[in-house]
PDB file of C-alpha atoms and ligand atoms in Angstrom:
ATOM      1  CA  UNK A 227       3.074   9.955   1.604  1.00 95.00           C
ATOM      2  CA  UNK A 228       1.658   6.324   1.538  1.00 98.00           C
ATOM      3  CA  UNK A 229      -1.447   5.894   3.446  1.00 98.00           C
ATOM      4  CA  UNK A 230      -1.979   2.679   6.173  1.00 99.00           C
ATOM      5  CA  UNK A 231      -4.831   1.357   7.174  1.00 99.00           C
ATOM      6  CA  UNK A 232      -4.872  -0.934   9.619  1.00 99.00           C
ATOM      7  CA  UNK A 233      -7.706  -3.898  10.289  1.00 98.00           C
ATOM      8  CA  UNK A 234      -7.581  -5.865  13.827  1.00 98.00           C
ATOM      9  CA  UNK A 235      -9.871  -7.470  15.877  1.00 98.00           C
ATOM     10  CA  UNK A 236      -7.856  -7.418  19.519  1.00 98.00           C
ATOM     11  CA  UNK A 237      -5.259  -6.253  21.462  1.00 98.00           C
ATOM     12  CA  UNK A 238      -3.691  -4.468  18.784  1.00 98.00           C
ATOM     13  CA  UNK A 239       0.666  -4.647  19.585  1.00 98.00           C
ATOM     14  CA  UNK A 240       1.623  -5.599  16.638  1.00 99.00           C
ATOM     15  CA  UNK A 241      -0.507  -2.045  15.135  1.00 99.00           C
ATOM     16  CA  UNK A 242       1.329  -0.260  18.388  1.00 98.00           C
ATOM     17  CA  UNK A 243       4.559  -1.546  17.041  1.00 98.00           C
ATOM     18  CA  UNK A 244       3.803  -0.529  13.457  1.00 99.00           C
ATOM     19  CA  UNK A 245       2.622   2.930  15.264  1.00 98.00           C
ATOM     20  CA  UNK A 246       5.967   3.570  17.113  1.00 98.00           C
ATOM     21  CA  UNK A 247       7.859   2.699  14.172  1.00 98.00           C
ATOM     22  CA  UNK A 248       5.661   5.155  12.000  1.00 98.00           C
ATOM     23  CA  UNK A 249       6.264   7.984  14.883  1.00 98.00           C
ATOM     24  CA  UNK A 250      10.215   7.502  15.151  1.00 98.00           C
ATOM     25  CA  UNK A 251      10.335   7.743  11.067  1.00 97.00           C
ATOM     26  CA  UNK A 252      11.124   4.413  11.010  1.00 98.00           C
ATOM     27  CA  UNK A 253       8.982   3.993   8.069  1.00 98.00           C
ATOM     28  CA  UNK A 254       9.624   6.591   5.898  1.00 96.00           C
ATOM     29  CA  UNK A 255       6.861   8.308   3.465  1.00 97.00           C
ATOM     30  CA  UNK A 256       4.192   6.119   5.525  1.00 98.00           C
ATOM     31  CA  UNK A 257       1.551   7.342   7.955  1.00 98.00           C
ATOM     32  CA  UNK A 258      -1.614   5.790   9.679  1.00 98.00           C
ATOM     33  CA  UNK A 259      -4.642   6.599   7.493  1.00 98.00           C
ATOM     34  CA  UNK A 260      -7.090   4.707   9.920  1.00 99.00           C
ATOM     35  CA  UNK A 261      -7.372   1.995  12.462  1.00 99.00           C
ATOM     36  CA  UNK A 262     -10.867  -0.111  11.958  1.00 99.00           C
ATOM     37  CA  UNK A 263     -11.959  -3.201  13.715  1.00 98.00           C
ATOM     38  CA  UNK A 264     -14.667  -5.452  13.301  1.00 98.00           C
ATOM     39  CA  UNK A 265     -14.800  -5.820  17.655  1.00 98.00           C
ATOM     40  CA  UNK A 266     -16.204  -2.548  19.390  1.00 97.00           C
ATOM     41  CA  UNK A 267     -14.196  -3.659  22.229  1.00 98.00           C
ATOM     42  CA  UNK A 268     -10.912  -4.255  20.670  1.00 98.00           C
ATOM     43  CA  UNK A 269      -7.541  -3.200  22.521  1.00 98.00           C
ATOM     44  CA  UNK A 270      -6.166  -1.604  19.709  1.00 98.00           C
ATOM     45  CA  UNK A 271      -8.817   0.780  18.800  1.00 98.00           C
ATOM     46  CA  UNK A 272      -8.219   2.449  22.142  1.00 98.00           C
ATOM     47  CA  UNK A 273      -4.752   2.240  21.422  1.00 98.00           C
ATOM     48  CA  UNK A 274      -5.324   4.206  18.182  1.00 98.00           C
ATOM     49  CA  UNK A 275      -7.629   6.709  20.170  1.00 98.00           C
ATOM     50  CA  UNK A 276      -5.125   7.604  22.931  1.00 98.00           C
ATOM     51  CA  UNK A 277      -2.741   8.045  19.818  1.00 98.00           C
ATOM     52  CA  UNK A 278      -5.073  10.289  18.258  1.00 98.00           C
ATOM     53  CA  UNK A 279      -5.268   8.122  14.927  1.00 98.00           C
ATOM     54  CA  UNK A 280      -9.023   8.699  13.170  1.00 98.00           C
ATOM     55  CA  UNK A 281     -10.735   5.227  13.944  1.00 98.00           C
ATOM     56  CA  UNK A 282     -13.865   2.877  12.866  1.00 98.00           C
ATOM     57  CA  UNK A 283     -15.704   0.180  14.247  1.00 98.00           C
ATOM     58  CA  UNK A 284     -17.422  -2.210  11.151  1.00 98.00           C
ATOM     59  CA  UNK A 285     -19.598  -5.003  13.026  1.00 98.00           C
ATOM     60  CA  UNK A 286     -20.052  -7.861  11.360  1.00 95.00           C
ATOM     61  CA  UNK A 287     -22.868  -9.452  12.803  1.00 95.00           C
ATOM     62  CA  UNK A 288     -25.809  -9.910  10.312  1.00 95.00           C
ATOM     63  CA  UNK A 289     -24.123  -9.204   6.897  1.00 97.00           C
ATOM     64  CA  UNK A 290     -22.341 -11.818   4.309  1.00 97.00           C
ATOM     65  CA  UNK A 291     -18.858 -11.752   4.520  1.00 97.00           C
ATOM     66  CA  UNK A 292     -18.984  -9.953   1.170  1.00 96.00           C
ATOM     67  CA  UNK A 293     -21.335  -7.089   2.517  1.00 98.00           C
ATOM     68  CA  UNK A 294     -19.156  -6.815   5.806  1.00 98.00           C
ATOM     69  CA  UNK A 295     -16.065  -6.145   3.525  1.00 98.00           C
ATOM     70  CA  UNK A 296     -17.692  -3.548   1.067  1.00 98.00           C
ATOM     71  CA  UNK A 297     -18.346  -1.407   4.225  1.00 98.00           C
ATOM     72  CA  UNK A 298     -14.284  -2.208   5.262  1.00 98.00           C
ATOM     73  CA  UNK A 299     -13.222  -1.178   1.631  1.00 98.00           C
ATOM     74  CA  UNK A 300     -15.423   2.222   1.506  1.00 98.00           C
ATOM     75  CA  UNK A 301     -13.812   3.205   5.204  1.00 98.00           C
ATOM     76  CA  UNK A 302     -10.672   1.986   3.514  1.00 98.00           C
ATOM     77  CA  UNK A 303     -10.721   4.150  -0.012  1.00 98.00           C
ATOM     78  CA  UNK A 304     -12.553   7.169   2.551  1.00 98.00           C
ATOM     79  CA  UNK A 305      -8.836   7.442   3.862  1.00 98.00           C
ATOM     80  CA  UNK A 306      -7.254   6.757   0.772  1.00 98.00           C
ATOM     81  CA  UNK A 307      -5.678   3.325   1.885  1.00 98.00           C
ATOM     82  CA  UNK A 308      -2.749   2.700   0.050  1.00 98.00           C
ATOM     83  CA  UNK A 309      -1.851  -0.265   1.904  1.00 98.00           C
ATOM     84  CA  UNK A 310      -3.626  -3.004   3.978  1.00 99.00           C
ATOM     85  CA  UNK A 311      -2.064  -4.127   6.962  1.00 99.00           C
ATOM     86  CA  UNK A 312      -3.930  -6.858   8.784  1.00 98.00           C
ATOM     87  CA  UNK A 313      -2.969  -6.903  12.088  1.00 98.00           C
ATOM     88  CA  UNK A 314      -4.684  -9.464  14.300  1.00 98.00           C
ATOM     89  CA  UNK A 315      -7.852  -9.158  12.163  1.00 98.00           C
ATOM     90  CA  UNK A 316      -9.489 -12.518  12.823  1.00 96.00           C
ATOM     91  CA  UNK A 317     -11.927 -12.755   9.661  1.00 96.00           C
ATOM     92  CA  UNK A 318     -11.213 -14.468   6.108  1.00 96.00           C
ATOM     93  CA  UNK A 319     -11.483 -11.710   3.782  1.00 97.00           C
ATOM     94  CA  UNK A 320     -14.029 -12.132   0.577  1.00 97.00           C
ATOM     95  CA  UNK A 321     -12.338 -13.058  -2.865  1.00 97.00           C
ATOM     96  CA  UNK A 322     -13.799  -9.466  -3.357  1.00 98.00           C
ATOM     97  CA  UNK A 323     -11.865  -7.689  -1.304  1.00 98.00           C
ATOM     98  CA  UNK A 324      -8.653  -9.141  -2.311  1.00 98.00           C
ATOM     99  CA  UNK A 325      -8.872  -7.816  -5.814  1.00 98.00           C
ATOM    100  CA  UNK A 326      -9.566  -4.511  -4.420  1.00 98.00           C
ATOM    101  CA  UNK A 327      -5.905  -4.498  -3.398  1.00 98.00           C
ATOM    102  CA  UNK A 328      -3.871  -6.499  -5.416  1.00 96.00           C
ATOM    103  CA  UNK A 329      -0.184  -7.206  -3.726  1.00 96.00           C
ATOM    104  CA  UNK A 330      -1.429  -4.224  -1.221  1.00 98.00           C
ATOM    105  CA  UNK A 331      -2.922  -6.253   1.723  1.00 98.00           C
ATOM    106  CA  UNK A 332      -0.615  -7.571   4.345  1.00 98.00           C
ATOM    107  CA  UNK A 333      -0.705  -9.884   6.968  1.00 98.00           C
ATOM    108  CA  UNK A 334       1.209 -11.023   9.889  1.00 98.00           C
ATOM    109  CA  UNK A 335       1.309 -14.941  11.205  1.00 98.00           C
ATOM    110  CA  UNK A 336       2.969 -16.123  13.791  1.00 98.00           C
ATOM    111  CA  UNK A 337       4.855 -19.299  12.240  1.00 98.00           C
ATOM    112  CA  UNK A 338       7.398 -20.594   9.345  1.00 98.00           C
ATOM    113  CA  UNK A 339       4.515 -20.685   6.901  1.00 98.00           C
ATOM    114  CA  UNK A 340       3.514 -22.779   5.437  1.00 98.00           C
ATOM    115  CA  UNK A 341       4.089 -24.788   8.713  1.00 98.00           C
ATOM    116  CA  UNK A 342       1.058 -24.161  10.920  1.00 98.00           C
ATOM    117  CA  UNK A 343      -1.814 -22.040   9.190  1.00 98.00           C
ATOM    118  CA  UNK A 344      -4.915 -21.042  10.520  1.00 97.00           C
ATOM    119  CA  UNK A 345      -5.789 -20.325  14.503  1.00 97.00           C
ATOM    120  CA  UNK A 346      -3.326 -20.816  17.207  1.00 98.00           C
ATOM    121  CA  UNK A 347      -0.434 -21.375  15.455  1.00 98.00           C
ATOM    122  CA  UNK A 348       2.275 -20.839  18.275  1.00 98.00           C
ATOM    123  CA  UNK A 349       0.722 -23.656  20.136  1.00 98.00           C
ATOM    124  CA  UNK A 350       0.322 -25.775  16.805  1.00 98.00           C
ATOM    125  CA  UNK A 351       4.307 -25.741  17.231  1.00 98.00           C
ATOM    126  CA  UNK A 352       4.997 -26.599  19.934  1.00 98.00           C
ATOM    127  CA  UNK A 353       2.600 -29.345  20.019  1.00 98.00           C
ATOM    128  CA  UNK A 354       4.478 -30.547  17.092  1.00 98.00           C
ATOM    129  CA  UNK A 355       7.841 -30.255  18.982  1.00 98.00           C
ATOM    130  CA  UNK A 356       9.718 -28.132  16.224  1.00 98.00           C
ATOM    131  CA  UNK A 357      12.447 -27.283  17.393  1.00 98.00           C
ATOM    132  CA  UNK A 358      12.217 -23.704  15.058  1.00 98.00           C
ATOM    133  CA  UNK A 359       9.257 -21.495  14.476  1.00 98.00           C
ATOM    134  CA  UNK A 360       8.726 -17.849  13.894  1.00 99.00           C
ATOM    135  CA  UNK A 361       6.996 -15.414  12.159  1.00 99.00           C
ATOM    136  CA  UNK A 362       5.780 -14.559   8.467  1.00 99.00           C
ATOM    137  CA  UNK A 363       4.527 -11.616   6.857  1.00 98.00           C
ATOM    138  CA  UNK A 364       2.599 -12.270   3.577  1.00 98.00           C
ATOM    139  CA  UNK A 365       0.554 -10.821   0.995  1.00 98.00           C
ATOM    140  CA  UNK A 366      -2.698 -12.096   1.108  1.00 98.00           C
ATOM    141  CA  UNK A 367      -4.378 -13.624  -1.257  1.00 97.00           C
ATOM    142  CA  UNK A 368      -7.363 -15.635  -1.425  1.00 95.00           C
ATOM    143  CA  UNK A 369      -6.303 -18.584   0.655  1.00 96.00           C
ATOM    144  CA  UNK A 370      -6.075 -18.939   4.469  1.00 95.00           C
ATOM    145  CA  UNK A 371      -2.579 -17.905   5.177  1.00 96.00           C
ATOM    146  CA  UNK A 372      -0.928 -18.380   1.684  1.00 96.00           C
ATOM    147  CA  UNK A 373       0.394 -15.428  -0.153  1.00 97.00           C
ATOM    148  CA  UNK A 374       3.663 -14.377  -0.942  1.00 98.00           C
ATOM    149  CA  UNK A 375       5.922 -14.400   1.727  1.00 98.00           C
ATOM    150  CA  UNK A 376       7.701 -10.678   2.573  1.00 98.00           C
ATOM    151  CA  UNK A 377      10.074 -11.223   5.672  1.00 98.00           C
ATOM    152  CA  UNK A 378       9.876 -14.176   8.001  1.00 98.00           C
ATOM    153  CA  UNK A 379      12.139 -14.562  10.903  1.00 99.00           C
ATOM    154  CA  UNK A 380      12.870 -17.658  13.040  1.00 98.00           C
ATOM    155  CA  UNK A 381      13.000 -18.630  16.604  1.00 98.00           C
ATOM    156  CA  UNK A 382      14.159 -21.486  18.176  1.00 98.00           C
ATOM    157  CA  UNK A 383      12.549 -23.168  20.666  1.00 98.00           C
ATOM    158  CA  UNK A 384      14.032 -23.952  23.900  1.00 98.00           C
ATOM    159  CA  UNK A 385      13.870 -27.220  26.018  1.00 97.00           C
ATOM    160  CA  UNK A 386      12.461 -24.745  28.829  1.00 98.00           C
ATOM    161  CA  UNK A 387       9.764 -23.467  26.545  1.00 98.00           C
ATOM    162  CA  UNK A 388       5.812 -23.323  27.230  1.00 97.00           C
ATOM    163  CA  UNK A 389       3.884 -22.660  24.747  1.00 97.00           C
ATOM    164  CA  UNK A 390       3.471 -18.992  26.454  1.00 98.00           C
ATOM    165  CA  UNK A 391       6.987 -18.381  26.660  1.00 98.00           C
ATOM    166  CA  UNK A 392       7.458 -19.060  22.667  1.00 98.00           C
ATOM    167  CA  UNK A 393       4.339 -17.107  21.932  1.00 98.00           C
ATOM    168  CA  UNK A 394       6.041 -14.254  23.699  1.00 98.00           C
ATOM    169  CA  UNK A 395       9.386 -14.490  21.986  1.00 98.00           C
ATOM    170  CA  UNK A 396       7.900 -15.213  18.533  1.00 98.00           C
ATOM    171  CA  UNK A 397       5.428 -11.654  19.299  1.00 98.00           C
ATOM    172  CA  UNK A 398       9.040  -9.856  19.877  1.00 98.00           C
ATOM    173  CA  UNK A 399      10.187 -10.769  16.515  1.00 99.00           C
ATOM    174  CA  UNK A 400       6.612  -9.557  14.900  1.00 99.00           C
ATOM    175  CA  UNK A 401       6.879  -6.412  16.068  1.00 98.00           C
ATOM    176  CA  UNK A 402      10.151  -6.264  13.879  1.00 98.00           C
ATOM    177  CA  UNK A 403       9.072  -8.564  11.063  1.00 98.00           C
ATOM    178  CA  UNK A 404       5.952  -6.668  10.205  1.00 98.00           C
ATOM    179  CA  UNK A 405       7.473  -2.832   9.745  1.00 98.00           C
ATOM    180  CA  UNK A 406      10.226  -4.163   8.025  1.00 98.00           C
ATOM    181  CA  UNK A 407       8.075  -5.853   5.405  1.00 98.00           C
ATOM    182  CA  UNK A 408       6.111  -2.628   4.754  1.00 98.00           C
ATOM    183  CA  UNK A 409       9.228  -0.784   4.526  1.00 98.00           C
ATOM    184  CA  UNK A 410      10.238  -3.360   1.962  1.00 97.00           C
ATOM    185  CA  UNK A 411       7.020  -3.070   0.049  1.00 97.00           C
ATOM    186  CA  UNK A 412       6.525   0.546   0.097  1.00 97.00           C
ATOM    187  CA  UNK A 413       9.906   0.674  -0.985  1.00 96.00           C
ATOM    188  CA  UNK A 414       8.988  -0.631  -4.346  1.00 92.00           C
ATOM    189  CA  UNK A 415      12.621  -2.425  -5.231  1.00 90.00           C
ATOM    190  CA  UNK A 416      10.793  -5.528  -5.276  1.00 92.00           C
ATOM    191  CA  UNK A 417       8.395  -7.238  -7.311  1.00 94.00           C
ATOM    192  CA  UNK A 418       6.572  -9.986  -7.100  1.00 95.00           C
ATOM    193  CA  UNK A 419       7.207 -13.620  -9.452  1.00 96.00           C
ATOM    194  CA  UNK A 420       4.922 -16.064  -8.580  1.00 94.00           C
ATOM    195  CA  UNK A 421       5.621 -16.947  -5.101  1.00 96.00           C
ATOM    196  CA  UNK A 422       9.233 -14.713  -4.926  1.00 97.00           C
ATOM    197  CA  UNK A 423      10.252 -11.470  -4.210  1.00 96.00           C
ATOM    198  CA  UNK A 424      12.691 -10.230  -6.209  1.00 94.00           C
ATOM    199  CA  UNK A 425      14.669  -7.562  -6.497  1.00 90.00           C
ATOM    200  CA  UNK A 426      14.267  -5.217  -9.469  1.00 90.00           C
TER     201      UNK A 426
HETATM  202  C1  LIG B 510      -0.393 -12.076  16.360  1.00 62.95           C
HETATM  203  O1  LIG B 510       0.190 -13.210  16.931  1.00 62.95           O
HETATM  204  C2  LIG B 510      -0.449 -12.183  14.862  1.00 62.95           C
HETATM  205  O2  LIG B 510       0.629 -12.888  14.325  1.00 62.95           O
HETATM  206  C3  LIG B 510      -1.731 -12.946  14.653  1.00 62.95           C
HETATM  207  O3  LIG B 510      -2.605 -12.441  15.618  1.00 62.95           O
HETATM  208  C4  LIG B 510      -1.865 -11.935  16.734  1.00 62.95           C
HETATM  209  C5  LIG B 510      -2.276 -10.512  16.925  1.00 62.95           C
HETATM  210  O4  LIG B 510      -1.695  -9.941  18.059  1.00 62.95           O
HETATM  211  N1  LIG B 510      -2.198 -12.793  13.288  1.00 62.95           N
HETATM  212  P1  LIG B 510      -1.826  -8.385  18.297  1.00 62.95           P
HETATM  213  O5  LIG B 510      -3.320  -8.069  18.294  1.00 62.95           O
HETATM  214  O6  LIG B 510      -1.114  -7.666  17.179  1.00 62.95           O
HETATM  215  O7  LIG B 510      -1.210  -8.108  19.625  1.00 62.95           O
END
């Protein structure tokens, strides 16, 4: 059995996704180790409560951003975290904390990386007027949304499009994107050459 642990910050649907998929052994050998956030009041730790999954609350308020992640990591290795999923967490990690888990911390974006990094992505897009966007899940590494790229999947955008309406597609194809990628990466037939997956 591989042990998740997942790190968000909000409302948590892409974790509930990952959760459902977990439950319907959609993800097989995987469970959910523990749910921690860095915001007392996120959705998704009450998600992970009425699911019954053990959960943690790390503040961040008045630590370095190194000190903040040695208390994630210790909660992390208490559950014997085998792998990282970021999941709406909305803090850099430390160069730290990414050697911790080498090719074992994921994370979820909502755009054709490398199109669109950093905050608000969706509406980056469309602002743009591409007429395709999506979703990407990487392995992060020590840059801003930059690692090796797992599974992306596109979506067009319509003429009838808001920037809400996109948003909500593109979050439908997330909650696909990201279970698929740790099936892919727990399934070990990959490995990882330079920027590629390839198969073994
Ligand atoms: C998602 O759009 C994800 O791609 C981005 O943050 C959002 C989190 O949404 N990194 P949720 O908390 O999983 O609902």
């Amino acid at each position: 059995m591989k042990n998740l642990g997942i790190l968000l910050s909000g409302r948590g649907s892409n974790f509930e996704a990952i959760a459902a998929n977990v439950n319907a052994g959609r993800i097989p050998g995987a469970r959910i180790a523990v749910v921690i956030s860095n915001k007392p009041d996120a959705g998704g730790i009450a998600t992970a409560q009425k699911l019954g999954l053990p959960t943690q609350v790390i503040p961040s308020r008045g630590k370095s951003r190194e000190e903040h992640d040695r208390e994630i990591v210790a909660a992390l290795r208490a559950h014997q975290v085998d792998l990282v999923c970021l999941a709406g967490y909305m803090r850099l990690l430390s160069p730290w904390f990414v050697q911790q888990y080498p090719h074992r911390i994921l994370n979820i974006h909502p755009s054709l990386l490398p199109a669109f990094p950093g905050l608000e992505a969706q509406q980056q897009a469309f602002a743009y007027g591409v007429k395709v966007s999506g979703c990407t899940v990487h392995f992060v590494d020590e840059e801003l949304d930059h690692g090796a790229i797992i599974v992306q999947k596109a979506v067009p955008v319509l003429d009838s499009d808001d920037e809400h309406s996109l948003a909500l597609r593109i979050l439908e194809q997330e909650h696909l994107a990201y279970s698929e990628a740790i099936r892919l990466v727990l399934d070990g037939s990959y490995q990882v050459v330079g920027r590629r997956l390839q198969k073994r």
